[in-house]
XYZ file of C-alpha atoms in Angstrom:
478
model
C 55.170 63.668 92.911
C 53.297 63.265 96.205
C 55.214 64.278 99.302
C 54.941 66.243 102.512
C 58.512 67.492 102.067
C 58.716 68.247 98.365
C 55.898 70.174 96.727
C 53.847 68.416 94.058
C 55.606 69.422 90.855
C 57.218 68.284 87.640
C 61.026 68.468 87.684
C 62.941 68.084 84.433
C 66.664 67.415 84.641
C 69.132 67.664 81.782
C 72.245 65.629 81.075
C 74.357 67.992 83.218
C 72.726 69.959 86.063
C 73.585 72.209 88.976
C 71.246 72.432 91.975
C 71.599 75.607 94.049
C 69.879 77.213 97.003
C 70.442 78.527 100.496
C 71.433 76.247 103.372
C 68.484 74.096 104.369
C 66.636 74.718 101.106
C 66.524 71.001 100.226
C 69.447 70.356 97.858
C 70.870 67.383 99.767
C 67.416 66.003 100.458
C 66.540 66.157 96.757
C 69.733 64.303 95.771
C 69.131 61.662 98.435
C 65.529 61.281 97.302
C 66.743 60.560 93.753
C 69.275 58.091 95.113
C 66.606 56.368 97.184
C 64.051 56.268 94.363
C 66.295 53.883 92.440
C 66.677 51.459 95.323
C 69.992 52.556 96.740
C 70.521 51.830 100.407
C 73.759 52.813 102.084
C 74.882 52.214 105.640
C 73.478 54.339 108.416
C 75.757 57.314 108.777
C 76.010 58.158 105.087
C 72.298 58.200 104.305
C 70.081 60.580 106.312
C 67.900 58.649 108.750
C 64.654 59.676 107.068
C 65.677 57.463 104.136
C 66.259 54.378 106.281
C 63.450 51.887 105.677
C 61.608 50.947 108.814
C 63.756 53.083 111.093
C 61.182 55.812 111.664
C 57.406 55.770 111.328
C 57.385 59.209 109.721
C 59.111 57.775 106.630
C 55.687 57.946 104.952
C 56.107 61.686 104.561
C 58.657 61.073 101.811
C 55.849 60.202 99.453
C 55.721 58.903 95.900
C 57.766 59.855 92.855
C 56.695 59.259 89.279
C 59.997 59.055 87.434
C 60.572 59.028 83.693
C 64.012 58.079 82.406
C 65.402 58.009 78.884
C 66.960 54.620 78.245
C 68.239 53.291 74.908
C 66.216 55.829 72.949
C 62.914 55.281 74.745
C 61.141 56.760 77.753
C 60.321 54.536 80.717
C 58.057 55.725 83.546
C 57.656 54.079 86.922
C 55.811 55.098 90.083
C 58.082 54.709 93.122
C 57.060 54.759 96.777
C 60.134 55.940 98.664
C 58.828 54.292 101.827
C 58.973 50.831 100.249
C 61.850 48.434 100.805
C 65.067 49.258 98.954
C 65.148 45.852 97.281
C 61.668 46.452 95.916
C 62.659 49.818 94.485
C 65.775 48.347 92.917
C 63.772 45.458 91.406
C 61.329 47.879 89.757
C 64.122 49.391 87.696
C 65.877 46.085 87.105
C 62.660 44.682 85.636
C 62.272 47.793 83.493
C 65.774 48.110 82.036
C 67.341 44.733 82.725
C 69.932 45.969 85.180
C 70.396 47.968 88.350
C 70.989 51.671 87.689
C 71.092 53.351 91.076
C 72.655 56.834 90.917
C 76.100 56.952 92.490
C 76.235 59.604 95.189
C 79.423 61.439 96.083
C 79.129 63.019 99.507
C 81.586 63.997 102.219
C 79.923 61.767 104.887
C 80.157 58.805 102.519
C 83.852 59.451 101.804
C 84.721 59.856 105.488
C 82.792 56.717 106.409
C 84.624 54.685 103.781
C 88.063 55.995 104.708
C 87.318 55.425 108.387
C 86.443 51.804 107.627
C 89.775 51.357 105.818
C 91.773 52.566 108.816
C 89.646 50.721 111.379
C 89.466 47.395 109.578
C 93.060 46.923 108.534
C 96.356 47.028 110.334
C 98.443 49.927 109.078
C 101.030 47.387 108.002
C 98.841 46.355 105.079
C 99.978 49.492 103.272
C 103.492 48.045 103.049
C 102.365 44.791 101.450
C 101.945 46.551 98.123
C 98.395 45.187 97.996
C 99.411 41.570 97.352
C 96.283 39.996 98.792
C 95.460 36.313 98.658
C 93.405 37.227 95.602
C 93.766 40.400 93.478
C 91.894 43.499 94.560
C 90.300 45.854 92.013
C 92.609 48.681 91.032
C 92.681 51.632 88.699
C 95.711 53.624 87.552
C 95.144 57.251 86.607
C 95.539 58.136 82.968
C 97.319 61.243 81.760
C 94.068 63.254 81.670
C 93.310 62.494 85.326
C 96.871 63.317 86.434
C 96.605 66.662 84.600
C 93.276 67.310 86.317
C 94.806 66.621 89.757
C 97.548 69.144 89.025
C 94.998 71.793 87.984
C 92.757 71.157 90.984
C 95.243 70.618 93.799
C 98.429 72.089 92.378
C 100.122 68.731 92.970
C 102.060 66.985 90.232
C 102.345 63.205 90.527
C 104.034 60.737 88.242
C 101.268 58.229 88.952
C 98.247 57.710 91.171
C 96.588 54.351 91.854
C 93.152 53.701 93.333
C 92.518 50.364 95.075
C 89.203 48.852 96.133
C 89.666 47.304 99.560
C 87.344 44.268 99.793
C 84.518 44.040 102.275
C 86.368 41.459 104.359
C 89.587 39.534 104.556
C 88.007 36.300 103.403
C 87.868 35.263 99.753
C 86.291 35.751 97.340
C 86.508 39.560 97.242
C 83.383 40.025 95.176
C 82.458 43.451 96.533
C 84.444 46.621 97.120
C 83.343 49.168 99.657
C 86.364 51.208 100.646
C 88.742 53.233 98.440
C 92.455 53.511 99.054
C 94.813 55.766 97.110
C 98.561 55.789 96.558
C 100.232 58.754 94.847
C 103.823 58.605 93.657
C 105.985 61.544 92.632
C 109.015 62.998 94.351
C 107.793 60.940 97.294
C 105.053 58.390 97.832
C 102.017 59.125 99.965
C 98.808 57.207 100.577
C 95.338 57.910 101.926
C 96.649 58.055 105.499
C 98.890 61.007 104.627
C 96.622 62.972 102.310
C 94.805 66.134 103.326
C 91.015 66.135 103.377
C 90.977 68.163 100.159
C 93.266 65.712 98.407
C 91.321 62.690 99.682
C 88.064 64.270 98.547
C 89.317 64.949 95.023
C 90.655 61.411 94.667
C 87.374 60.076 96.007
C 85.419 61.979 93.368
C 87.749 61.082 90.498
C 89.660 57.864 91.247
C 86.991 56.067 93.277
C 84.441 56.741 90.565
C 86.755 55.375 87.865
C 87.596 52.335 89.972
C 83.922 51.466 90.399
C 83.328 51.899 86.687
C 86.171 49.486 85.928
C 85.185 46.968 88.616
C 81.462 46.866 87.857
C 81.485 47.769 84.137
C 79.483 50.862 84.984
C 80.551 52.504 81.725
C 78.013 50.305 80.014
C 75.290 51.194 82.503
C 75.861 54.958 82.370
C 74.538 55.399 85.910
C 73.774 58.967 87.034
C 76.239 60.688 89.350
C 74.975 62.799 92.263
C 77.565 65.005 93.980
C 76.830 67.162 96.997
C 79.016 70.294 97.268
C 82.084 69.201 95.256
C 83.869 72.376 96.345
C 84.161 71.038 99.926
C 87.709 71.239 101.393
C 89.053 72.953 98.264
C 90.545 76.416 97.839
C 88.685 78.632 95.375
C 91.150 78.100 92.453
C 90.382 74.381 92.463
C 86.593 74.687 92.158
C 86.353 75.268 88.415
C 88.974 72.646 87.363
C 87.241 70.035 89.532
C 83.804 70.565 88.040
C 85.307 70.646 84.543
C 86.889 67.249 85.191
C 83.637 65.810 86.581
C 81.750 67.047 83.531
C 84.420 65.581 81.240
C 84.154 62.192 82.944
C 80.357 62.200 82.708
C 80.461 62.988 79.013
C 83.089 60.306 78.438
C 80.998 57.718 80.293
C 77.768 58.921 78.665
C 76.232 59.396 82.108
C 74.189 62.076 83.842
C 75.730 64.478 86.370
C 73.742 66.352 89.011
C 75.715 68.628 91.346
C 74.479 70.547 94.394
C 76.711 73.542 95.051
C 77.214 76.883 96.797
C 80.279 77.821 94.749
C 80.070 80.594 92.124
C 83.121 79.053 90.412
C 81.374 75.692 90.094
C 78.187 77.392 88.982
C 80.028 79.279 86.239
C 80.420 76.004 84.310
C 76.658 75.616 83.898
C 74.459 77.486 81.409
C 71.361 79.011 83.009
C 69.020 76.415 81.488
C 71.030 73.671 83.227
C 70.611 75.217 86.689
C 67.793 74.438 89.141
C 67.048 76.366 92.346
C 65.600 74.833 95.518
C 63.128 77.243 97.093
C 60.676 76.817 99.986
C 56.950 77.181 99.407
C 53.851 76.679 101.588
C 53.351 73.251 99.985
C 56.970 72.127 100.349
C 60.330 72.404 98.622
C 60.206 73.353 94.958
C 62.989 72.690 92.431
C 62.527 75.392 89.803
C 64.195 76.654 86.662
C 65.584 80.135 87.410
C 64.515 83.064 85.259
C 67.899 84.796 85.438
C 71.423 84.537 86.809
C 70.450 87.304 89.227
C 67.946 84.955 90.829
C 70.577 82.225 91.077
C 73.194 84.528 92.583
C 70.708 85.970 95.057
C 69.748 82.474 96.193
C 73.424 81.821 96.979
C 74.063 85.226 98.527
C 76.655 86.090 95.889
C 77.489 89.791 95.716
C 77.395 91.584 92.386
C 80.543 93.525 91.561
C 80.639 96.410 89.105
C 82.493 95.188 86.037
C 81.979 98.083 83.641
C 81.122 101.774 83.367
C 78.616 102.647 80.664
C 78.540 106.254 79.492
C 75.282 107.592 78.014
C 74.225 111.030 76.784
C 71.771 112.047 79.514
C 69.594 110.869 82.384
C 66.769 109.721 80.134
C 69.152 107.595 78.056
C 70.371 106.065 81.343
C 66.777 105.269 82.308
C 66.082 103.670 78.935
C 69.231 101.549 79.047
C 68.442 100.508 82.619
C 64.970 99.394 81.526
C 66.323 97.500 78.507
C 68.733 95.658 80.791
C 65.938 94.830 83.211
C 63.891 93.319 80.378
C 66.655 91.370 78.626
C 69.322 90.659 81.287
C 68.004 91.397 84.796
C 71.342 90.899 86.554
C 73.173 93.335 84.270
C 72.081 96.581 86.022
C 73.824 95.373 89.202
C 77.047 94.631 87.331
C 77.431 97.985 85.551
C 77.459 101.657 86.525
C 75.435 103.641 83.987
C 76.705 107.248 84.008
C 74.914 110.115 82.260
C 77.189 112.713 80.666
C 76.640 116.054 78.937
C 75.955 114.754 75.440
C 77.420 112.629 72.675
C 80.772 114.448 72.628
C 81.442 113.581 76.269
C 80.396 109.963 75.736
C 82.881 109.622 72.869
C 85.662 111.437 74.761
C 85.141 109.366 77.895
C 85.078 106.092 75.970
C 88.229 107.115 74.122
C 90.112 107.881 77.363
C 88.823 104.951 79.408
C 89.549 102.322 76.773
C 93.119 102.359 78.102
C 91.977 101.194 81.522
C 93.473 97.842 82.544
C 91.050 97.137 85.404
C 87.657 98.515 84.421
C 85.758 98.133 81.162
C 84.252 101.324 79.739
C 81.486 101.291 77.136
C 79.879 104.236 75.410
C 76.236 104.025 74.352
C 74.941 106.810 72.096
C 71.340 107.545 71.162
C 70.023 105.893 68.023
C 70.137 109.127 65.990
C 73.941 108.832 65.855
C 73.862 105.283 64.503
C 74.788 106.349 60.967
C 77.247 109.063 62.004
C 80.390 106.958 62.235
C 82.824 109.847 61.824
C 82.648 110.740 65.537
C 83.287 107.173 66.685
C 85.967 106.262 64.160
C 88.569 103.933 65.638
C 86.514 103.175 68.772
C 85.336 99.606 69.229
C 83.672 100.298 72.588
C 80.879 102.568 71.276
C 77.364 101.186 70.758
C 73.892 102.618 70.184
C 70.427 102.495 71.697
C 67.794 100.912 69.444
C 66.103 102.980 66.753
C 67.176 105.847 64.529
C 65.966 108.752 66.710
C 66.560 109.922 70.268
C 64.996 107.579 72.857
C 62.401 110.245 73.783
C 61.259 110.445 70.162
C 61.246 106.665 69.789
C 59.020 106.117 72.814
C 56.700 109.003 71.936
C 56.259 107.426 68.520
C 55.437 104.070 70.133
C 52.731 105.690 72.252
C 51.098 106.899 69.046
C 51.547 103.615 67.156
C 50.293 101.333 69.932
C 47.519 103.345 71.558
C 45.270 100.413 72.417
C 48.085 98.265 73.824
C 49.411 101.259 75.751
C 45.976 101.993 77.244
C 45.430 98.371 78.245
C 48.898 98.066 79.823
C 48.373 101.011 82.177
C 44.646 100.382 82.733
C 43.436 103.503 80.979
C 40.985 104.003 78.113
C 42.088 104.794 74.566
C 40.298 108.131 74.955
C 42.553 108.924 77.905
C 45.610 108.187 75.764
C 44.390 110.346 72.864
C 43.698 113.222 75.255
C 47.148 112.908 76.863
C 48.866 112.803 73.466
C 47.026 115.954 72.442
C 48.056 117.757 75.632
C 51.728 116.749 75.161
C 51.917 117.396 71.422
C 53.313 120.924 71.749
C 55.941 120.048 74.368
C 59.636 119.416 73.815
C 60.494 115.761 74.307
C 62.323 116.308 77.592
C 59.035 117.541 79.128
C 56.841 115.015 77.347
C 57.080 112.101 79.824
C 56.548 113.998 83.100
C 53.425 115.627 81.621
C 52.157 112.347 80.142
C 52.582 110.674 83.525
C 50.724 113.370 85.453
C 47.931 113.487 82.862
C 47.371 109.723 82.977
C 47.801 109.430 86.745
C 50.723 107.039 86.526
C 54.339 107.463 87.585
C 56.878 108.430 84.957
C 58.747 105.164 85.611
C 55.603 103.128 84.816
C 55.007 105.100 81.592
C 58.595 104.645 80.409
C 58.780 100.954 81.315
C 55.453 100.251 79.609
C 56.472 102.032 76.416
C 59.816 100.218 76.359
C 58.047 96.862 76.561
C 55.797 97.897 73.676
C 58.870 99.141 71.799
C 60.506 95.731 72.161
C 57.498 94.073 70.514
C 58.792 95.419 67.187
C 61.299 92.978 65.709
C 63.808 95.602 64.531
C 63.917 97.184 67.969
C 64.159 93.834 69.724
C 67.044 92.716 67.496
C 69.005 95.929 68.066
C 68.367 95.845 71.815
C 69.457 92.215 72.109
C 72.621 92.943 70.120
C 73.419 95.858 72.436
C 72.915 93.873 75.653
C 74.810 90.883 74.245
C 77.740 93.138 73.257
C 77.892 94.659 76.758
C 77.767 91.225 78.365
C 80.467 89.874 76.042
C 82.818 92.768 76.841
C 82.312 92.207 80.568
C 82.851 88.485 80.418
């Protein structure tokens, strides 16, 4: 990729993707760039002006994309200059795969432009003619699955919904359709002129897409679908059902779906490895794979709410669990409240009492030395254990002895320094071991603990137990 807007980078997109980022981070621009790269050219008003060929001299800043697609079991790569004529871009792909395969964009400006054209171009009386044109117009009648989806999304139950493709003129033949028109029948009959913006938008995303597939045999082409902020105009309860329906349609049509969104409900349908984040950089916009859900939520400004209380034996156990979370599930520390108690008895008692809570999850996490003592936790399914078979202080002290060279390298000290510190701390009780080790080595206690935990997780048994613990906490919360 060569561009003065997008940074030079390699972007890999899966079958189903969500694009997230703050306002102005480049989500819409990225979708429009994909649309343009395949030769699509829509009327001015629905496509941003910097994608209009010949309209502005600065179009050259869009640059060049090298795009690889998977088609019929093989990979096809083409180099596309976004500043070239749309017909040229379309021809490149038509020569490569034998057909046009421009991604179909679903955007609010496009919907409003199309609906506006319907109302401006036709006398309102045409709605009473029951669409008996001089030649048939394309139409699509919702199936049961789509009617059920409308009910889940909008809370409206219709006996039937029909989508019509109004031709691009009143003269025959009607070989192109540009404008969608919807009629919904239930207790009463309403059409596009009477629908709310939210209802029109949902029908545009579902019915208009199906109508185009039927009219142009797009099911065979499996063209990608690009949707910008599908949650627009919808109340929060409709976000998840809408994206579920869009995903279902894409899978049914064997097509790709790329969605730009700000909605946490929409985002919840996408596994982390199917999410991309638009972020600014000195060289331009980057579209990156996030390292954690915390990064994704922060990019959207989503607050983290405490979902569970975790009881541990003491402050050091709380520190260890916090560090394990930071290593294995970075967003988890912001979603739980880790509370140190006065020992294992209080952890068990608290977990026993709080398991009756209807609004807050409570989890008890004991030190590893209680792993085989099941008598105290009998009948409790919300008690888990830190990794290992000893107290966390003993486990980490043992790691310092086992991994002296790795420990020394990690904190930029010599092995001799580590041996000397171990000797100094050898006669101390474990609760005093880490403060003294830190002061002896000239590092903070937090750095010493975090470093030893990372070394601890390099052992497969420890890593397995830690991952099971974090996964169990996450599962209870979700």
